[in-house]
Coordinates of C-alpha atoms in Angstrom, one line a residue:
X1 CA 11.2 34.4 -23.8
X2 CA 7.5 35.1 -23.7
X3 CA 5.1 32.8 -22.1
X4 CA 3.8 30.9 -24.7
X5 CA -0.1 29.5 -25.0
X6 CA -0.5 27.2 -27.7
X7 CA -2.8 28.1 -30.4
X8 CA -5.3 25.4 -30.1
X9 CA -5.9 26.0 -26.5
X10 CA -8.7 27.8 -26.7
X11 CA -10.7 24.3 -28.4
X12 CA -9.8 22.4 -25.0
X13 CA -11.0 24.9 -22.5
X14 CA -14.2 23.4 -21.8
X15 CA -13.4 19.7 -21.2
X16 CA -10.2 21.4 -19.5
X17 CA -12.9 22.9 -16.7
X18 CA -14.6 19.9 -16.3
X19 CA -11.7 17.8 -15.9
X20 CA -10.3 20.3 -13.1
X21 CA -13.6 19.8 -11.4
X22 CA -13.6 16.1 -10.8
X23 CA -9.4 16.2 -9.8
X24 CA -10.4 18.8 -7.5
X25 CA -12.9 16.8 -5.5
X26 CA -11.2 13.7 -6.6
X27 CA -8.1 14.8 -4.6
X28 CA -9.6 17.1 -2.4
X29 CA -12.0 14.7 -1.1
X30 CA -10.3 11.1 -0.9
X31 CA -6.9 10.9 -2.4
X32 CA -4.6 13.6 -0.8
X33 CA -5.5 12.7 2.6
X34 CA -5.1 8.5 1.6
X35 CA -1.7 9.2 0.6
X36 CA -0.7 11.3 3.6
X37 CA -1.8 8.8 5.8
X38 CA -0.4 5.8 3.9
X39 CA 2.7 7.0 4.0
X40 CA 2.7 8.0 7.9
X41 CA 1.3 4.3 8.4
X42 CA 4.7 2.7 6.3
X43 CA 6.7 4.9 7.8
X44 CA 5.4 3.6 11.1
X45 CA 5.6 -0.3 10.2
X46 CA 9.0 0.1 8.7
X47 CA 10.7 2.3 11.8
X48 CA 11.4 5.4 9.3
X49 CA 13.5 3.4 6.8
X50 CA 13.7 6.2 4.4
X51 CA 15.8 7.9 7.3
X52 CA 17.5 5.3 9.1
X53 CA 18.7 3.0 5.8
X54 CA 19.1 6.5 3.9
X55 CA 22.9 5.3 3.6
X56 CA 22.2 1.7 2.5
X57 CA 20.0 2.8 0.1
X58 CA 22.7 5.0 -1.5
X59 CA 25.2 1.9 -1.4
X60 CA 22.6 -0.6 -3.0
X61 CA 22.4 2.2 -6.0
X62 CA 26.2 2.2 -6.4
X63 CA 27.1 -1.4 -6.7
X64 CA 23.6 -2.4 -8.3
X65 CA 25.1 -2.0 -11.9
X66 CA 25.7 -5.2 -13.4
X67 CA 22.6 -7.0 -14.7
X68 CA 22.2 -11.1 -13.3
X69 CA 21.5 -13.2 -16.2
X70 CA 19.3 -12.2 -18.8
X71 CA 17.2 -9.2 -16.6
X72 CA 17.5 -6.1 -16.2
X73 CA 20.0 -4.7 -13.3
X74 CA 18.6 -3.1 -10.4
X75 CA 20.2 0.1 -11.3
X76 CA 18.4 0.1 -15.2
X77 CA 15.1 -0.6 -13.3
X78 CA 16.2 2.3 -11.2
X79 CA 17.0 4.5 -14.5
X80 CA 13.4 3.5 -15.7
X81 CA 11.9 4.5 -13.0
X82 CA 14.0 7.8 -12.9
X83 CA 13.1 8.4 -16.6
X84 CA 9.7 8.6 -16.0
X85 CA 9.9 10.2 -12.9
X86 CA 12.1 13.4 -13.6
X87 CA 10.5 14.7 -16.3
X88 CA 7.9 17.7 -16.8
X89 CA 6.9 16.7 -13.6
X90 CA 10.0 18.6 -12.1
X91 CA 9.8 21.2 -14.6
X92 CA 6.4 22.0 -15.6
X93 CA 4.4 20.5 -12.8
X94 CA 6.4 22.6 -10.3
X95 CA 6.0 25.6 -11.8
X96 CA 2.0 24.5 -12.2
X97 CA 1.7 24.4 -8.5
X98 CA 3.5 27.6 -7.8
X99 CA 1.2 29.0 -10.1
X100 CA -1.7 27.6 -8.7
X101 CA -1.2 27.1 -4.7
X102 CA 1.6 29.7 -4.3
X103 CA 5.4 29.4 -3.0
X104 CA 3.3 27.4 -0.3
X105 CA 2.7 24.2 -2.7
X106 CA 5.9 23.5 -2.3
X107 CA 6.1 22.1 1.3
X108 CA 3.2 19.8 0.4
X109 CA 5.5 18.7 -2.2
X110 CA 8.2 18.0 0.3
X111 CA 6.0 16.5 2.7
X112 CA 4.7 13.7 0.3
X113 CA 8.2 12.5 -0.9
X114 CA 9.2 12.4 2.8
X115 CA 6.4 10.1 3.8
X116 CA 6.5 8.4 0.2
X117 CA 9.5 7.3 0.2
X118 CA 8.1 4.5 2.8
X119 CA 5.2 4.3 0.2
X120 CA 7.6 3.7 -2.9
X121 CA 10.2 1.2 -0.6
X122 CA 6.5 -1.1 0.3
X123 CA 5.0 -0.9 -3.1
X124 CA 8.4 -1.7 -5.2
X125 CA 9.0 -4.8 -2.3
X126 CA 6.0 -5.9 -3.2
X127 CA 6.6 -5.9 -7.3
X128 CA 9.7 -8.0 -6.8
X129 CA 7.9 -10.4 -4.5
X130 CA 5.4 -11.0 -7.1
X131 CA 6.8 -10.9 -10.2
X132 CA 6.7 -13.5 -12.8
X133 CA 9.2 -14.4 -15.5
X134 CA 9.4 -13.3 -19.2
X135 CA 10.0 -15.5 -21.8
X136 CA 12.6 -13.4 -23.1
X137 CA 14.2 -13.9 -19.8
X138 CA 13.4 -10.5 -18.0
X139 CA 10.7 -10.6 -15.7
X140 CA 7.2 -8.7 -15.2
X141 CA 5.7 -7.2 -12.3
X142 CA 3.9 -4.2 -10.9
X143 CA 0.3 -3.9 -9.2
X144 CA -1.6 -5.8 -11.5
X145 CA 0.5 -9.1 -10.4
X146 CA 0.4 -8.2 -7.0
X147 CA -3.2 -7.5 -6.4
X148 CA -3.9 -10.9 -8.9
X149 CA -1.4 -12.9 -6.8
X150 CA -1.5 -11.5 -3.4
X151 CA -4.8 -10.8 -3.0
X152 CA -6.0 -13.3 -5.6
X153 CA -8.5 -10.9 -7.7
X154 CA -8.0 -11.0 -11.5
X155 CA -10.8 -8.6 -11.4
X156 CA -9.1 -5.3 -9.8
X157 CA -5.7 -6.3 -11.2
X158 CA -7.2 -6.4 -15.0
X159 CA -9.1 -3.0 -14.1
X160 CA -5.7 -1.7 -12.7
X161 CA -3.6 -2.6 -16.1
X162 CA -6.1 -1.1 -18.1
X163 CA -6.4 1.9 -16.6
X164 CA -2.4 2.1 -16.0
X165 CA -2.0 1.2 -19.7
X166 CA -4.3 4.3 -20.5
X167 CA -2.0 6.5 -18.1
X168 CA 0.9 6.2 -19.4
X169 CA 0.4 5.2 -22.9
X170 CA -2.1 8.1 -23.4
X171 CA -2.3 10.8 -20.8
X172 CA 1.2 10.6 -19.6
X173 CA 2.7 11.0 -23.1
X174 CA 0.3 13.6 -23.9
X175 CA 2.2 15.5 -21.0
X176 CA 5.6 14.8 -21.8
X177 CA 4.5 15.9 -25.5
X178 CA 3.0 18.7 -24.3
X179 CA 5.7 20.2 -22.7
X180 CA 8.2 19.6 -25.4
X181 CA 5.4 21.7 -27.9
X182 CA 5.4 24.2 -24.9
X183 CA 9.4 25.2 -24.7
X184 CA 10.3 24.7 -28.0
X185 CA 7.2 27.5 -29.8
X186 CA 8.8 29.5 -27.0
X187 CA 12.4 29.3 -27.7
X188 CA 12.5 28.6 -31.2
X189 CA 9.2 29.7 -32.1
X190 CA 8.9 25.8 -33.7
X191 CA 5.0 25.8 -34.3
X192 CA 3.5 22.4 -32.8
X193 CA 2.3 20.8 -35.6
X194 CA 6.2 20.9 -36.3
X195 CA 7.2 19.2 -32.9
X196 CA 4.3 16.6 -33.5
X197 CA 5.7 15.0 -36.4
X198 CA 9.1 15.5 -34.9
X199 CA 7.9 13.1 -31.8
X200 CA 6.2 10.8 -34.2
X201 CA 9.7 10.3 -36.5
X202 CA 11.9 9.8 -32.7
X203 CA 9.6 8.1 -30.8
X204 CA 8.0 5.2 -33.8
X205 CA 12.0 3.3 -34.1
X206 CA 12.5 3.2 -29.9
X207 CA 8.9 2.3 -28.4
X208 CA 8.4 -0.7 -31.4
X209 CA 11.9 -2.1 -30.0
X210 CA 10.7 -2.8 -26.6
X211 CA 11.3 -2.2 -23.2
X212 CA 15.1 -3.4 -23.6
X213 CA 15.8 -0.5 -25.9
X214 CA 14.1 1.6 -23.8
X215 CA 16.1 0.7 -20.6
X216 CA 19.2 0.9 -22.7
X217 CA 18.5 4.3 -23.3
X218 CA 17.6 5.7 -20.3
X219 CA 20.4 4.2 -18.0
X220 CA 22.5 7.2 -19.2
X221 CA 20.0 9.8 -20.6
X222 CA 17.9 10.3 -17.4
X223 CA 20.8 10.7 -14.9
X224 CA 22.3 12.8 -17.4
X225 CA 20.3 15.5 -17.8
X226 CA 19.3 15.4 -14.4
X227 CA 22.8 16.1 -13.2
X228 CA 23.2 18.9 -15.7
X229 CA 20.1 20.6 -14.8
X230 CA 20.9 20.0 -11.1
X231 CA 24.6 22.1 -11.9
X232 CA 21.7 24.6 -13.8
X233 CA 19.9 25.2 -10.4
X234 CA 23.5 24.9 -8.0
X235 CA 24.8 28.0 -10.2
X236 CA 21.6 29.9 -9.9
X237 CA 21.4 29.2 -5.9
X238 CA 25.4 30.3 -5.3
X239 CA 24.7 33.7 -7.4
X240 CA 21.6 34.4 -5.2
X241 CA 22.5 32.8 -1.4
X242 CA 22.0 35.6 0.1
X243 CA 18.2 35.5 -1.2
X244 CA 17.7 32.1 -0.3
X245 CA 16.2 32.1 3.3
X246 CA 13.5 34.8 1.8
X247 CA 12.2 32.2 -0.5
X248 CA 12.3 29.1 1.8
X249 CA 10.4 31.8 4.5
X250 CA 8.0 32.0 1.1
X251 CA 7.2 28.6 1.3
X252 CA 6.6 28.0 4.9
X253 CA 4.7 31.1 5.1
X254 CA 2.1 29.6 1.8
X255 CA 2.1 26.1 3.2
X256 CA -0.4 27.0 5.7
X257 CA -2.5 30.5 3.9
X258 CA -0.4 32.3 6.2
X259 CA 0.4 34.9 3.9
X260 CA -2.0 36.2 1.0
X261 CA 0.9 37.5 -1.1
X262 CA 1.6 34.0 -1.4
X263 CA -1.3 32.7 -2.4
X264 CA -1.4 31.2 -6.2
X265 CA -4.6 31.8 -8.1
X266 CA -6.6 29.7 -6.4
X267 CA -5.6 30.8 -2.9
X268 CA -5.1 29.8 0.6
X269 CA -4.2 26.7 2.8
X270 CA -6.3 24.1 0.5
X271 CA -4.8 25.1 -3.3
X272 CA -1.2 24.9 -1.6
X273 CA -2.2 21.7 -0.5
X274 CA -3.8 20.7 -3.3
X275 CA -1.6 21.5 -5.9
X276 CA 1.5 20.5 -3.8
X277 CA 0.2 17.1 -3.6
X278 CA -1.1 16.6 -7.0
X279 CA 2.2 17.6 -8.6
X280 CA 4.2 15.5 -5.9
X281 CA 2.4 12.5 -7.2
X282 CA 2.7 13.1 -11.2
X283 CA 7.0 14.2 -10.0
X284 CA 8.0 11.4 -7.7
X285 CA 4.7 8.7 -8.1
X286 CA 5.0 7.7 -4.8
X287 CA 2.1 5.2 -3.9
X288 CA 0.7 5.5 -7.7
X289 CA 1.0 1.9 -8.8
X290 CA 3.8 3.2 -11.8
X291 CA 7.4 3.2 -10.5
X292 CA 6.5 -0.7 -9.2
X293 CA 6.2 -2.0 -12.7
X294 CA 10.4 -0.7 -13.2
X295 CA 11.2 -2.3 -10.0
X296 CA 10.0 -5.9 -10.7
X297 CA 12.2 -6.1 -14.3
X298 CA 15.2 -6.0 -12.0
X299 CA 17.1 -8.9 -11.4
X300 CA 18.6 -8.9 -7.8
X301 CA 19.5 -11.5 -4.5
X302 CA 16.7 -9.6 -2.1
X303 CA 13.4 -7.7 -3.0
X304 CA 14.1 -5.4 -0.3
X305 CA 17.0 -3.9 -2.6
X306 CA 14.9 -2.5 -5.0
X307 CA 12.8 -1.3 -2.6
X308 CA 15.2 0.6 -1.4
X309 CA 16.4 2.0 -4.4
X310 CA 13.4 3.2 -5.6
X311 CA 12.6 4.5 -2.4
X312 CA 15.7 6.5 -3.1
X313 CA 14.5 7.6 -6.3
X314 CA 11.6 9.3 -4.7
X315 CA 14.2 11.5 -3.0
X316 CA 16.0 12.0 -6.2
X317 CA 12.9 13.2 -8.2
X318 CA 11.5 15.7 -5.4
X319 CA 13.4 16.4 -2.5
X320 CA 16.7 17.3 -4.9
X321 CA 15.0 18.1 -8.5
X322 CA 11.7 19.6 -7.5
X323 CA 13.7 21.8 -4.5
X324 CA 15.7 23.1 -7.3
X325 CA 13.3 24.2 -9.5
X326 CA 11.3 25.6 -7.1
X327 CA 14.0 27.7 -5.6
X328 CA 14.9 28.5 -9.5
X329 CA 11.5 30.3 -10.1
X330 CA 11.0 31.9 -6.6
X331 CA 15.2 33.7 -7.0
X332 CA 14.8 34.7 -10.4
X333 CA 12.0 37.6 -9.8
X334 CA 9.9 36.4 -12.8
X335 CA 7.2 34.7 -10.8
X336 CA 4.4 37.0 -9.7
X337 CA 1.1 35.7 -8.1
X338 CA -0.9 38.8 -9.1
X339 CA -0.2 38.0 -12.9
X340 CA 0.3 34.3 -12.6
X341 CA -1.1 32.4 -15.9
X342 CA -1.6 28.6 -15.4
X343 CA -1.4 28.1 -19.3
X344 CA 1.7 30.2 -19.3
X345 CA 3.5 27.7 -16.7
X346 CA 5.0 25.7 -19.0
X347 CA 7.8 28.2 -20.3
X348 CA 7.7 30.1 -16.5
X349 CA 11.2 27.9 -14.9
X350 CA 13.0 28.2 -18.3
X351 CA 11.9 32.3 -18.4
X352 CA 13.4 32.4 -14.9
X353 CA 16.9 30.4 -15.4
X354 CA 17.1 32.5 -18.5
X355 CA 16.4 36.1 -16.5
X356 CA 19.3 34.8 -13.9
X357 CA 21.8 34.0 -16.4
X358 CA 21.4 35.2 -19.6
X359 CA 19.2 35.0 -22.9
X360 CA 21.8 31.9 -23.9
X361 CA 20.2 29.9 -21.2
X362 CA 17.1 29.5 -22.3
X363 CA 18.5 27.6 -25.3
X364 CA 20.5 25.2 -22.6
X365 CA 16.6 24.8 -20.9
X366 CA 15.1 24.2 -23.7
X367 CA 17.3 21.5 -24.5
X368 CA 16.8 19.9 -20.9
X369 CA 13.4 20.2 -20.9
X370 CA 12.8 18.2 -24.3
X371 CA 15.4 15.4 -23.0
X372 CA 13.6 15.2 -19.6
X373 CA 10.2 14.7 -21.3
X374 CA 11.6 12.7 -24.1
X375 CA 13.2 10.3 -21.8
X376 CA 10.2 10.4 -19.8
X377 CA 7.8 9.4 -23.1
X378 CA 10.1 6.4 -23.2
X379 CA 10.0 5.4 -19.8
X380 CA 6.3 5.7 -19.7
X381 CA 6.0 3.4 -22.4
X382 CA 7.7 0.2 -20.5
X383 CA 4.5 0.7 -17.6
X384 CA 2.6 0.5 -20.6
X385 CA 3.9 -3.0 -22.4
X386 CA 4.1 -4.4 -18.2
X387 CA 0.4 -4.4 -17.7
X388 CA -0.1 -5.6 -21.6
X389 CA 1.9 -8.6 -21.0
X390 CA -0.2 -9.3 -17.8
X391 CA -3.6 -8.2 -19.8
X392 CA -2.6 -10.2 -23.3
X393 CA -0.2 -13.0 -22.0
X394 CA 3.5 -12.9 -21.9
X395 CA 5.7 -13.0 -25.2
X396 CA 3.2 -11.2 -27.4
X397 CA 4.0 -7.6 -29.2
X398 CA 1.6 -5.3 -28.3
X399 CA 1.4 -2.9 -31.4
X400 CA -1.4 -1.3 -30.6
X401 CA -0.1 0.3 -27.6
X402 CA 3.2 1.2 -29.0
X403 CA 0.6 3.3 -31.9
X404 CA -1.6 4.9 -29.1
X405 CA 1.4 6.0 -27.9
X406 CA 2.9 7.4 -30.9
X407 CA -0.4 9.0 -31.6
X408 CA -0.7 10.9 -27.7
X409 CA 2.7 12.2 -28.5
X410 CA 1.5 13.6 -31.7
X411 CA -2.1 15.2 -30.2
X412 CA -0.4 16.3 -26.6
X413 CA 1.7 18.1 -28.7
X414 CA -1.3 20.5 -30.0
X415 CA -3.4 20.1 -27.1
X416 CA -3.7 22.4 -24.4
X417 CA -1.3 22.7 -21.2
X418 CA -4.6 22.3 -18.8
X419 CA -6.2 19.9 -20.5
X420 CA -3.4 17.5 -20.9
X421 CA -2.8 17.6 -17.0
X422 CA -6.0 18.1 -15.8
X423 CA -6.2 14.5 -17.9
X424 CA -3.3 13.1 -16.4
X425 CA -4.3 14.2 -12.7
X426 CA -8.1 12.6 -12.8
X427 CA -6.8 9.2 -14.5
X428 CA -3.6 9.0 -12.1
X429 CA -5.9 9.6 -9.1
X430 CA -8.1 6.5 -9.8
X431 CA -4.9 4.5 -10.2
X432 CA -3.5 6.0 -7.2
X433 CA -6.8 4.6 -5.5
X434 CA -6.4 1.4 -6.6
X435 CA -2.9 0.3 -5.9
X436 CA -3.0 2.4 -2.0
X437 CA -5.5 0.1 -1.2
X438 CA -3.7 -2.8 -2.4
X439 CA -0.6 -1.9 -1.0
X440 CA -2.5 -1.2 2.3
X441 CA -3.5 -5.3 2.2
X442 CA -0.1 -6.4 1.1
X443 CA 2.0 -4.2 3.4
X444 CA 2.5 -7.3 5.8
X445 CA 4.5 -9.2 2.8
X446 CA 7.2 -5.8 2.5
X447 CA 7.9 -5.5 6.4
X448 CA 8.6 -9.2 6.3
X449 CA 10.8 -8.8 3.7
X450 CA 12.0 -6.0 5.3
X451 CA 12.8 -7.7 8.9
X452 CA 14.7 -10.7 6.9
X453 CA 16.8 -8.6 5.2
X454 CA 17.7 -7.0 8.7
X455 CA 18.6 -10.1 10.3
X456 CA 20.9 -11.3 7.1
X457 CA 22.4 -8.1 6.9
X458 CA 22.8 -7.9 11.2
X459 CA 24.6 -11.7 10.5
X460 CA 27.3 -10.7 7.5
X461 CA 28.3 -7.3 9.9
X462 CA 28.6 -10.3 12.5
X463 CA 30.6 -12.6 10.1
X464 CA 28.3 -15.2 10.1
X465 CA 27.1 -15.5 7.0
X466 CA 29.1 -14.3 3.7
X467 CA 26.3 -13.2 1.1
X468 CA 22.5 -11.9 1.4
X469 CA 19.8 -13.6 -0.6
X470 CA 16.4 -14.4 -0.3
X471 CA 14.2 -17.4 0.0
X472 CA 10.5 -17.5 0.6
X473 CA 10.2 -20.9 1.4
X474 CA 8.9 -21.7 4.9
X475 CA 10.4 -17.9 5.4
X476 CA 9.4 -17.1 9.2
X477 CA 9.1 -13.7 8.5
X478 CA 6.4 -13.8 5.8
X479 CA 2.9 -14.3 6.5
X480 CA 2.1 -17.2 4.2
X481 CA 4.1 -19.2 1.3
X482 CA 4.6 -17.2 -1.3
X483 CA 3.3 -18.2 -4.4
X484 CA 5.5 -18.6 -7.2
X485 CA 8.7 -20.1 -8.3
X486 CA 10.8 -16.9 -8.5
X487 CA 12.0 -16.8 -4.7
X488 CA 13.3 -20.2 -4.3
X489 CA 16.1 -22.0 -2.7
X490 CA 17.1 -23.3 -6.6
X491 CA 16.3 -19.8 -8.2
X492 CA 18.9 -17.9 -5.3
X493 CA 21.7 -20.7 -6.5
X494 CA 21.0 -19.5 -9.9
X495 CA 20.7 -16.0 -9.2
X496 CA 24.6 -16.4 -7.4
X497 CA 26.2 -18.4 -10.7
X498 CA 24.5 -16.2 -13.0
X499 CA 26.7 -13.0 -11.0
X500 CA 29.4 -15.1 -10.7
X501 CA 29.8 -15.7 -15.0
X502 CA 28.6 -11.8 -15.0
X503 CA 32.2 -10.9 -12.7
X504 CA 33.8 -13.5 -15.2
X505 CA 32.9 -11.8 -17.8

């Protein structure tokens, strides 16, 4: 399949430059270095939970199927947050830092989900500690209630929703879109007017039935195709082992500028770092104020069990999908960084699982890739109707929304490949910015959380209590009374004899 550049490209090339400019110092300057050291500082406070708890976090997942009542279970807030998460991040966005910052990118990729998956346990902690009930009988939650609640300023957290609202139910889509127009002109040759209208007909019926429909549909679409493109990349690895430590040596050798055939086009130690941690973000949205507005809609006994599944999700999305990927394009012999072409990187992994095994496969890719963005269009959208409900009030439809994202799906789908993500990185960064901060003042609530859960969980191994819940009442381990009626001594009973007519049933 030939790389494919979209014909309108050419009309977005100049606010495409400009956009790279301010992500560049945007990141460069500020954000890249906050998240590093965020992460280092959770993983600090919590005692490296994303290593220590790894296998209690894949227990929670397991038995965290069965919604409590009328909310969401942990594991559809976990699906949610996987929707959005592997998407074209995995696909495109890898292949966009290779391009860029060389084999190189990758470990910068690596190295932000390690220390994010502390970020991602504190900041989804946080959105259940906050959150607020819907009238429909989910509840709501995210950055927007935290930094309104916990740090009491309606100011920043109505700043944050709007802003969050634009990302994913504009720029966002526009990627997902984008991608989808990308792999389908190059495997079918479907022109992207075609695949515009195509998004408008799919997307219109799920995004106006709300944020249950969309949960209902990506409990078993995300983790689908993300196990079948997972089998994609096992394949691929077991027919080229013996080529494997070559490319990992790639990597470590591009991390660092170390060698200058491994440089992407813009070269050296910086663009791996640069791109690596850009594209980390948009894959696995570690610290970025999204994945927390998934994690509040679940209904569970402790806060600290989302945080810990979402904290596995992080893993999931990078560390498992991005590896793949990666490895995918630097065994297949398609990628060269003397002819790289940033516009072409949106067809470059499905070029190289098709040169491994076969012209068929690009048909099988193509497939993938439009589920993983699709499914990532939808997920986007419930961040979007979160932050309306805290903007507009609870209980209202938010219509316009639900349009602005049918029309991004529509223009990302004729735009440019730069332009949509250059879009996508500047308007994620300032969002990043925001809710880092926020989680920075709030960590204290998350590592007390964190510390009760430890002593329940250190009393049922010890038989002395039968069940762990949580209560925030005159809690020792918090630093004030939490405010708010969800965490309760009469909410827990309610919580139990809602899973007790759940096993009934």
């Amino acid at each position: 399949m030939n790389p494919t550049v979209l014909p309108t490209a050419g009309f977005f090339d100049g606010p495409a430059k400009v956009l790279e400019n301010i992500s560049d110092h945007l990141y460069g300057d500020l954000l890249a270095w906050l998240l590093i050291a965020a992460g280092l500082y959770f993983t600090w406070r919590t005692r490296a939970l994303q290593l220590r708890l790894f296998g209690q976090m894949l227990r929670t997942i397991t038995s965290s199927r069965g919604a409590v009542g009328e909310g969401m279970s942990s594991f559809q807030a976990f699906t949610v947050g996987l929707a959005s998460r592997v998407g074209t991040g995995n696909i495109v966005g890898v292949a966009i830092a290779i391009t860029m910052g060389g084999p190189g990118a990758v470990f910068w990729m690596w190295l932000v989900a390690l220390v994010g998956m502390a970020t991602g346990f504190v900041e989804s902690t946080l959105a259940q500690l906050f959150k607020v009930a819907h009238p429909d009988g989910t509840f709501r939650g995210g950055p927007a209630y935290y930094i309104h609640k916990g740090l009491g300023s309606k100011t920043w957290a109505s700043i944050f929703a709007v802003v969050i609202t634009f990302v994913f139910g504009f720029a966002y889509e526009a990627t997902q879109a984008n991608a989808i127009s990308n792999v389908l002109k190059g495997t079918f040759n479907i022109e992207p007017w075609v695949t515009a209208i195509v998004l408008v007909l799919i997307t219109t019926p799920v995004v106006f039935k709300g944020i249950k429909r969309v949960a209902a549909i990506t409990e078993w679409l995300a983790p689908l195709m993300a196990l079948i493109y997972v089998i994609i990349a096992v394949v691929i690895l077991v027919l080229n082992a013996g080529a494997i430590p070559g490319a990992l040596l790639s990597v470590f050798e591009g991390a660092f500028g170390a060698n200058q055939a491994f440089w992407g086009l813009s070269g050296g130690f910086m663009a791996a770092a640069l791109n690596g941690i850009k594209r980390g973000l948009f894959s696995n949205e570690a610290g970025e104020g999204s994945v927390p507005n998934a994690a509040a809609t679940a209904t569970v006994h402790h806060p600290v069990q989302q945080g810990f599944i979402q904290s596995m999700g992080v893993f999931v999305d990078t560390i498992v999908v991005c590896t793949a990927t990666a490895l995918i394009i630097l065994l297949s012999g398609v990628y060269d960084p003397a002819t790289a072409d940033v516009d072409a990187a949106g067809t470059l992994t499905v070029n190289s699982v098709s040169n491994v095994l076969g012209p068929w496969a690009q048909y099988l890719m193509a497939v993938v890739v439009f589920v993983f963005a699709y499914s990532s269009l939808l997920g986007n959208y419930a961040y979007a109707e979160v932050n309306m409900d805290f903007l507009r009030g609870m209980g209202r439809r938010h219509y316009g929304v639900r349009a602005m994202i049918v029309v991004a799906a529509a223009l990302g789908a004729v735009a440019s490949l730069t332009f949509v993500w250059n879009l996508s990185d500047v308007v994620m960064g300032l969002m990043a910015i925001i809710n880092i901060i926020a989680v920075l003042s709030l960590g204290k609530w998350a590592f007390g959380a964190l510390r009760d859960w430890e002593q329940q969980q250190a009393e049922l191994q010890a038989g002395l209590r039968d069940k762990i819940y949580f209560v925030a009442t005159d809690n020792p381990f918090l630093p004030a009374e939490l405010p708010g009626d969800i965490w309760t001594e009469e909410s827990a009973v309610q919580r139990d004899l809602d899973a007790v007519e759940v096993s009934a049933e």
